[in-house]
């Protein structure tokens, strides 16, 4: 073989790899390069249901709404609550427990702060000295009335709870329920508490400071973000509703339930008692609504007026007994009477 042939058969210099430095050779060099270019250690991601940023975002709204349904439902089951009697009424006035207790008007519904001094009911000395404003005088009269309603609500709740505790049942019947705040709500929870029964407070988180009243059963103290979920729980377990004098919130809640009754959206009979006929007939002219055709004549039979705790209790007892206790006491239907003996055996 010629020298030329031998030379052509040798590898060209360009085909021979350059000598690799000893400190960068082999598989360990590749691993070291990979490690030096890797991102820093990554922490575990939070579980979706433990991620506050997600739960409090717009995307987490559905979860929050479901939580305000399922969490109360679990508690009601755990506390063996079968049904409720709901009290609505003004949150702005405290009751008069002793003769020397000052009546005070609150700043807003559910607020802890008092209204400004010029909006407060006038005191007896101010009225006697002629220094009270016209607004102060009017509110002084109203304050006395509201204090009376506080005591009436307290007594009525006590009467209902005492009666309900005598009903044979493995679950708690006709549990007094309120919006959880002060005023009439506090009076209702207080009366039930003093009668030794469980009592429910469905509070709502508002922009201003507020707190639940002290008479709510701790395990049945709820706070809602969504008004509509709170309203659902007012209506869902209620077998009766008592509406004491109040303002926007009370009116809203009262007509919410009356509309459900009127349109037959409730799969139950609910007894509605409107307490304080003089007050409410000044606020609403129900006869005028009938005369103008805005409501049917029969719609005024959807509720009853009462002016004393005893009168209200009698109405509630009759309604609850007739529509619920009496029906529950009926013997169970025998399948054989409906389907016949042959078919009943296959059920």
Short mmCIF file of C-alpha atoms in Angstrom, two decimals:
data_model
loop_
_atom_site.label_atom_id
_atom_site.label_comp_id
_atom_site.label_asym_id
_atom_site.label_seq_id
_atom_site.Cartn_x
_atom_site.Cartn_y
_atom_site.Cartn_z
CA UNK A 1 0.00 0.00 0.00
CA UNK A 2 1.45 3.38 -0.94
CA UNK A 3 2.27 6.07 1.59
CA UNK A 4 -0.45 8.23 0.10
CA UNK A 5 -3.01 5.55 0.64
CA UNK A 6 -1.84 5.03 4.21
CA UNK A 7 -1.97 8.76 4.95
CA UNK A 8 -5.50 9.10 3.52
CA UNK A 9 -6.72 6.29 5.73
CA UNK A 10 -5.63 8.05 8.92
CA UNK A 11 -8.06 10.28 10.75
CA UNK A 12 -7.79 13.96 10.05
CA UNK A 13 -6.73 16.21 12.90
CA UNK A 14 -10.10 17.95 12.87
CA UNK A 15 -11.79 14.60 13.51
CA UNK A 16 -9.76 13.98 16.64
CA UNK A 17 -11.38 15.51 19.74
CA UNK A 18 -9.34 17.98 21.68
CA UNK A 19 -7.97 16.77 24.99
CA UNK A 20 -10.48 17.35 27.76
CA UNK A 21 -9.08 18.87 30.93
CA UNK A 22 -9.00 16.34 33.76
CA UNK A 23 -11.24 18.49 36.03
CA UNK A 24 -14.20 18.55 33.53
CA UNK A 25 -14.13 15.01 32.22
CA UNK A 26 -16.62 12.18 32.65
CA UNK A 27 -20.30 11.99 33.81
CA UNK A 28 -19.58 13.80 37.11
CA UNK A 29 -18.88 16.98 35.16
CA UNK A 30 -22.35 16.81 33.55
CA UNK A 31 -24.05 16.31 36.94
CA UNK A 32 -22.19 19.21 38.46
CA UNK A 33 -23.19 21.50 35.58
CA UNK A 34 -26.85 20.45 35.93
CA UNK A 35 -26.82 21.08 39.64
CA UNK A 36 -25.29 24.52 39.28
CA UNK A 37 -27.98 25.57 36.76
CA UNK A 38 -31.03 24.10 38.66
CA UNK A 39 -33.53 26.54 40.29
CA UNK A 40 -33.57 26.83 44.07
CA UNK A 41 -35.47 24.32 46.21
CA UNK A 42 -39.25 24.64 45.66
CA UNK A 43 -41.59 24.60 48.62
CA UNK A 44 -44.77 22.55 48.49
CA UNK A 45 -47.83 24.34 47.13
CA UNK A 46 -50.65 24.82 49.65
CA UNK A 47 -53.73 22.69 49.30
CA UNK A 48 -56.44 24.62 47.50
CA UNK A 49 -58.76 24.59 50.51
CA UNK A 50 -55.92 25.84 52.74
CA UNK A 51 -54.95 28.69 50.43
CA UNK A 52 -56.30 31.95 51.91
CA UNK A 53 -55.43 33.95 48.80
CA UNK A 54 -57.62 31.68 46.69
CA UNK A 55 -60.44 31.26 49.21
CA UNK A 56 -60.77 35.02 49.65
CA UNK A 57 -60.59 35.79 45.94
CA UNK A 58 -63.40 36.18 43.42
CA UNK A 59 -62.60 32.68 42.14
CA UNK A 60 -63.19 31.26 45.63
CA UNK A 61 -66.64 32.84 46.02
CA UNK A 62 -68.50 29.62 45.21
CA UNK A 63 -66.56 27.78 47.94
CA UNK A 64 -67.40 30.53 50.45
CA UNK A 65 -71.09 30.37 49.55
CA UNK A 66 -71.15 26.58 49.90
CA UNK A 67 -69.35 26.85 53.23
CA UNK A 68 -72.10 29.15 54.54
CA UNK A 69 -74.57 26.40 53.69
CA UNK A 70 -72.74 23.24 54.73
CA UNK A 71 -71.09 24.48 57.93
CA UNK A 72 -74.35 25.65 59.57
CA UNK A 73 -76.06 22.47 58.33
CA UNK A 74 -73.43 20.34 60.06
CA UNK A 75 -73.81 22.29 63.30
CA UNK A 76 -77.60 22.12 63.27
CA UNK A 77 -77.39 18.36 62.82
CA UNK A 78 -74.80 18.01 65.56
CA UNK A 79 -76.91 20.09 67.97
CA UNK A 80 -80.08 18.16 66.98
CA UNK A 81 -82.07 21.21 65.89
CA UNK A 82 -85.24 20.13 64.10
CA UNK A 83 -86.98 23.47 63.54
CA UNK A 84 -87.09 27.09 64.67
CA UNK A 85 -89.29 30.04 65.54
CA UNK A 86 -87.69 33.19 64.13
CA UNK A 87 -87.91 36.61 65.77
CA UNK A 88 -87.30 39.77 63.74
CA UNK A 89 -87.25 43.29 65.15
CA UNK A 90 -85.29 46.47 65.71
CA UNK A 91 -81.67 46.24 66.83
CA UNK A 92 -81.38 49.90 67.78
CA UNK A 93 -82.93 50.05 71.24
CA UNK A 94 -82.02 48.41 74.49
CA UNK A 95 -84.74 47.34 76.90
CA UNK A 96 -85.63 49.02 80.16
CA UNK A 97 -84.84 46.51 82.88
CA UNK A 98 -84.75 48.90 85.81
CA UNK A 99 -86.49 52.22 86.21
CA UNK A 100 -83.21 54.12 86.34
CA UNK A 101 -81.69 52.56 83.21
CA UNK A 102 -81.09 55.10 80.46
CA UNK A 103 -82.64 54.32 77.11
CA UNK A 104 -80.12 54.61 74.33
CA UNK A 105 -80.45 54.63 70.57
CA UNK A 106 -77.72 52.85 68.65
CA UNK A 107 -75.89 54.35 65.71
CA UNK A 108 -76.91 51.67 63.24
CA UNK A 109 -78.37 48.19 63.04
CA UNK A 110 -76.05 45.84 64.90
CA UNK A 111 -73.64 48.61 65.86
CA UNK A 112 -71.99 48.85 69.25
CA UNK A 113 -71.65 52.61 69.04
CA UNK A 114 -74.38 54.92 70.28
CA UNK A 115 -76.03 57.43 67.97
CA UNK A 116 -74.92 61.09 68.31
CA UNK A 117 -76.27 62.90 71.35
CA UNK A 118 -78.64 65.09 69.33
CA UNK A 119 -80.30 61.93 67.95
CA UNK A 120 -80.78 60.32 71.36
CA UNK A 121 -84.17 60.20 73.10
CA UNK A 122 -84.61 63.18 75.42
CA UNK A 123 -84.35 62.57 79.14
CA UNK A 124 -87.18 63.37 81.55
CA UNK A 125 -85.28 66.40 83.00
CA UNK A 126 -84.66 67.75 79.48
CA UNK A 127 -88.35 67.46 78.64
CA UNK A 128 -89.36 69.04 81.97
CA UNK A 129 -86.91 71.94 81.52
CA UNK A 130 -87.99 72.53 77.93
CA UNK A 131 -84.46 71.97 76.58
CA UNK A 132 -85.32 68.83 74.60
CA UNK A 133 -85.52 69.05 70.82
CA UNK A 134 -88.62 67.95 68.96
CA UNK A 135 -86.74 64.92 67.64
CA UNK A 136 -85.58 64.11 71.16
CA UNK A 137 -89.12 64.29 72.53
CA UNK A 138 -90.52 62.05 69.79
CA UNK A 139 -87.77 59.54 70.29
CA UNK A 140 -88.26 59.56 74.05
CA UNK A 141 -91.84 58.39 73.53
CA UNK A 142 -90.70 55.81 70.97
CA UNK A 143 -87.93 54.62 73.29
CA UNK A 144 -90.44 53.76 75.99
CA UNK A 145 -92.48 51.80 73.45
CA UNK A 146 -89.39 49.97 72.18
CA UNK A 147 -88.42 49.10 75.75
CA UNK A 148 -91.87 47.56 76.18
CA UNK A 149 -91.46 45.56 72.99
CA UNK A 150 -88.09 44.31 74.26
CA UNK A 151 -89.73 42.93 77.38
CA UNK A 152 -92.64 41.49 75.39
CA UNK A 153 -90.24 39.68 73.03
CA UNK A 154 -88.28 38.35 75.99
CA UNK A 155 -91.45 37.03 77.64
CA UNK A 156 -92.84 35.51 74.44
CA UNK A 157 -89.57 33.68 73.69
CA UNK A 158 -89.57 32.33 77.25
CA UNK A 159 -93.15 31.06 76.84
CA UNK A 160 -92.41 29.33 73.51
CA UNK A 161 -89.24 27.70 74.81
CA UNK A 162 -90.92 26.44 77.96
CA UNK A 163 -93.76 24.94 75.93
CA UNK A 164 -91.44 23.44 73.28
CA UNK A 165 -89.33 21.74 75.96
CA UNK A 166 -92.41 19.75 77.00
CA UNK A 167 -92.85 18.24 73.52
CA UNK A 168 -91.59 14.61 73.46
CA UNK A 169 -88.80 14.54 70.89
CA UNK A 170 -85.24 13.34 70.46
CA UNK A 171 -84.46 16.67 68.77
CA UNK A 172 -84.97 20.27 69.81
CA UNK A 173 -88.27 21.70 68.60
CA UNK A 174 -89.18 25.29 67.74
CA UNK A 175 -85.85 26.76 68.83
CA UNK A 176 -85.89 30.54 69.19
CA UNK A 177 -83.76 32.15 66.46
CA UNK A 178 -82.79 35.77 65.91
CA UNK A 179 -80.38 37.84 63.86
CA UNK A 180 -77.95 37.58 66.75
CA UNK A 181 -77.60 41.28 67.54
CA UNK A 182 -78.93 43.64 70.21
CA UNK A 183 -82.44 45.04 70.71
CA UNK A 184 -85.35 42.72 69.94
CA UNK A 185 -82.90 40.06 68.79
CA UNK A 186 -81.20 40.07 72.17
CA UNK A 187 -84.60 39.97 73.91
CA UNK A 188 -85.64 36.85 71.99
CA UNK A 189 -82.38 35.00 72.67
CA UNK A 190 -82.50 36.14 76.28
CA UNK A 191 -86.01 34.83 76.91
CA UNK A 192 -85.12 31.43 75.46
CA UNK A 193 -81.88 31.31 77.43
CA UNK A 194 -83.68 32.16 80.67
CA UNK A 195 -86.14 29.32 79.98
CA UNK A 196 -83.21 26.90 79.78
CA UNK A 197 -83.43 26.21 76.06
CA UNK A 198 -81.02 26.35 73.17
CA UNK A 199 -81.21 29.53 71.13
CA UNK A 200 -79.74 30.49 67.76
CA UNK A 201 -78.13 33.71 66.52
CA UNK A 202 -77.64 34.24 62.77
CA UNK A 203 -75.39 37.29 62.73
CA UNK A 204 -74.16 39.18 59.68
CA UNK A 205 -70.75 40.78 59.23
CA UNK A 206 -71.22 44.49 58.57
CA UNK A 207 -68.74 47.32 57.92
CA UNK A 208 -69.14 48.78 61.40
CA UNK A 209 -68.31 47.18 64.71
CA UNK A 210 -70.77 44.64 66.03
CA UNK A 211 -70.93 41.54 68.17
CA UNK A 212 -73.39 38.75 68.95
CA UNK A 213 -75.50 39.16 72.05
CA UNK A 214 -74.54 37.21 75.15
CA UNK A 215 -77.64 34.97 75.27
CA UNK A 216 -76.99 32.88 72.15
CA UNK A 217 -76.04 29.24 72.73
CA UNK A 218 -72.28 29.26 71.89
CA UNK A 219 -72.49 26.24 69.57
CA UNK A 220 -75.32 27.95 67.68
CA UNK A 221 -73.65 31.33 67.22
CA UNK A 222 -73.26 31.95 63.47
CA UNK A 223 -71.82 34.79 61.44
CA UNK A 224 -72.47 35.20 57.73
CA UNK A 225 -70.86 37.25 55.01
CA UNK A 226 -73.67 36.80 52.49
CA UNK A 227 -77.09 38.21 53.33
CA UNK A 228 -78.83 35.71 51.06
CA UNK A 229 -77.25 32.72 52.83
CA UNK A 230 -78.31 34.16 56.18
CA UNK A 231 -81.86 34.57 54.83
CA UNK A 232 -81.84 30.98 53.62
CA UNK A 233 -81.15 29.76 57.14
CA UNK A 234 -83.84 32.04 58.57
CA UNK A 235 -86.41 30.39 56.30
CA UNK A 236 -85.07 26.85 55.94
CA UNK A 237 -85.81 25.59 59.45
CA UNK A 238 -88.53 28.08 60.45
CA UNK A 239 -92.00 26.85 61.30
CA UNK A 240 -93.09 30.26 62.61
CA UNK A 241 -92.08 33.89 62.33
CA UNK A 242 -92.66 36.72 64.83
CA UNK A 243 -92.10 40.25 63.54
CA UNK A 244 -91.63 42.97 66.15
CA UNK A 245 -91.39 46.68 65.27
CA UNK A 246 -88.26 47.53 63.32
CA UNK A 247 -86.76 49.31 60.36
CA UNK A 248 -85.33 48.46 56.95
CA UNK A 249 -83.81 45.13 57.98
CA UNK A 250 -86.94 43.94 59.75
CA UNK A 251 -89.18 45.00 56.85
CA UNK A 252 -86.91 43.32 54.33
CA UNK A 253 -86.86 40.05 56.25
CA UNK A 254 -90.61 40.09 56.94
CA UNK A 255 -91.62 40.55 53.31
CA UNK A 256 -89.01 38.06 52.15
CA UNK A 257 -90.81 35.35 54.11
CA UNK A 258 -94.31 36.63 53.31
CA UNK A 259 -93.47 36.55 49.60
CA UNK A 260 -92.29 32.94 49.90
CA UNK A 261 -95.53 32.05 51.67
CA UNK A 262 -97.67 34.00 49.19
CA UNK A 263 -96.03 32.33 46.18
CA UNK A 264 -96.08 28.91 47.87
CA UNK A 265 -92.36 28.43 47.56
CA UNK A 266 -92.13 26.94 51.05
CA UNK A 267 -92.88 23.23 51.31
CA UNK A 268 -94.46 23.75 54.73
CA UNK A 269 -96.99 25.85 56.58
CA UNK A 270 -95.42 28.74 58.44
CA UNK A 271 -97.27 30.80 61.05
CA UNK A 272 -96.50 34.53 60.76
CA UNK A 273 -97.33 36.80 63.70
CA UNK A 274 -96.85 40.56 63.31
CA UNK A 275 -96.44 42.02 66.78
CA UNK A 276 -97.62 45.55 67.55
CA UNK A 277 -100.60 46.29 65.31
CA UNK A 278 -100.60 50.02 66.04
CA UNK A 279 -96.98 50.35 64.92
CA UNK A 280 -97.30 48.25 61.80
CA UNK A 281 -100.59 49.74 60.62
CA UNK A 282 -98.92 53.14 60.66
CA UNK A 283 -96.03 51.78 58.62
CA UNK A 284 -98.18 49.85 56.11
CA UNK A 285 -101.78 50.26 55.06
CA UNK A 286 -102.56 46.65 54.19
CA UNK A 287 -106.22 47.46 53.46
CA UNK A 288 -105.09 49.99 50.86
CA UNK A 289 -102.95 47.33 49.20
CA UNK A 290 -106.07 45.16 48.91
CA UNK A 291 -108.26 48.03 47.67
CA UNK A 292 -105.79 48.94 44.93
CA UNK A 293 -105.42 45.33 43.84
CA UNK A 294 -101.74 45.20 44.73
CA UNK A 295 -102.41 42.10 46.83
CA UNK A 296 -105.32 39.68 46.95
CA UNK A 297 -107.86 39.89 49.80
CA UNK A 298 -106.72 36.47 50.94
CA UNK A 299 -103.12 37.66 51.29
CA UNK A 300 -103.94 39.45 54.54
CA UNK A 301 -104.77 36.01 55.96
CA UNK A 302 -101.15 34.97 55.56
CA UNK A 303 -100.31 36.68 58.86
CA UNK A 304 -101.88 37.54 62.21
CA UNK A 305 -101.57 40.64 64.40
CA UNK A 306 -100.85 40.35 68.11
CA UNK A 307 -100.41 42.95 70.84
CA UNK A 308 -99.56 40.90 73.92
CA UNK A 309 -97.18 37.97 74.50
CA UNK A 310 -100.13 35.81 75.54
CA UNK A 311 -102.06 36.58 72.36
CA UNK A 312 -99.02 35.89 70.19
CA UNK A 313 -98.26 32.65 72.04
CA UNK A 314 -101.81 31.36 71.53
CA UNK A 315 -101.60 32.06 67.78
CA UNK A 316 -98.20 30.37 67.52
CA UNK A 317 -99.20 27.34 69.58
CA UNK A 318 -102.29 26.73 67.48
CA UNK A 319 -100.39 27.13 64.20
CA UNK A 320 -97.45 24.94 65.24
CA UNK A 321 -99.69 22.26 66.71
CA UNK A 322 -102.11 22.16 63.77
CA UNK A 323 -99.62 22.27 60.92
CA UNK A 324 -96.75 20.30 62.44
CA UNK A 325 -97.30 18.41 65.70
CA UNK A 326 -100.73 17.05 64.74
CA UNK A 327 -99.51 15.95 61.32
CA UNK A 328 -96.47 14.24 62.80
CA UNK A 329 -98.71 12.38 65.27
CA UNK A 330 -100.75 10.75 62.50
CA UNK A 331 -100.07 7.02 62.10
CA UNK A 332 -97.81 6.05 59.24
CA UNK A 333 -99.50 4.99 56.01
CA UNK A 334 -99.68 1.23 55.59
CA UNK A 335 -98.28 0.31 52.15
CA UNK A 336 -100.84 -2.49 51.87
CA UNK A 337 -103.66 0.05 52.10
CA UNK A 338 -102.19 1.96 49.18
CA UNK A 339 -100.69 -0.70 46.92
CA UNK A 340 -102.40 -3.90 48.01
CA UNK A 341 -100.76 -6.86 49.82
CA UNK A 342 -99.09 -8.43 46.79
CA UNK A 343 -97.35 -5.29 45.53
CA UNK A 344 -96.57 -4.05 49.07
CA UNK A 345 -94.41 -7.15 49.68
CA UNK A 346 -92.13 -6.07 46.83
CA UNK A 347 -91.47 -2.61 48.29
#
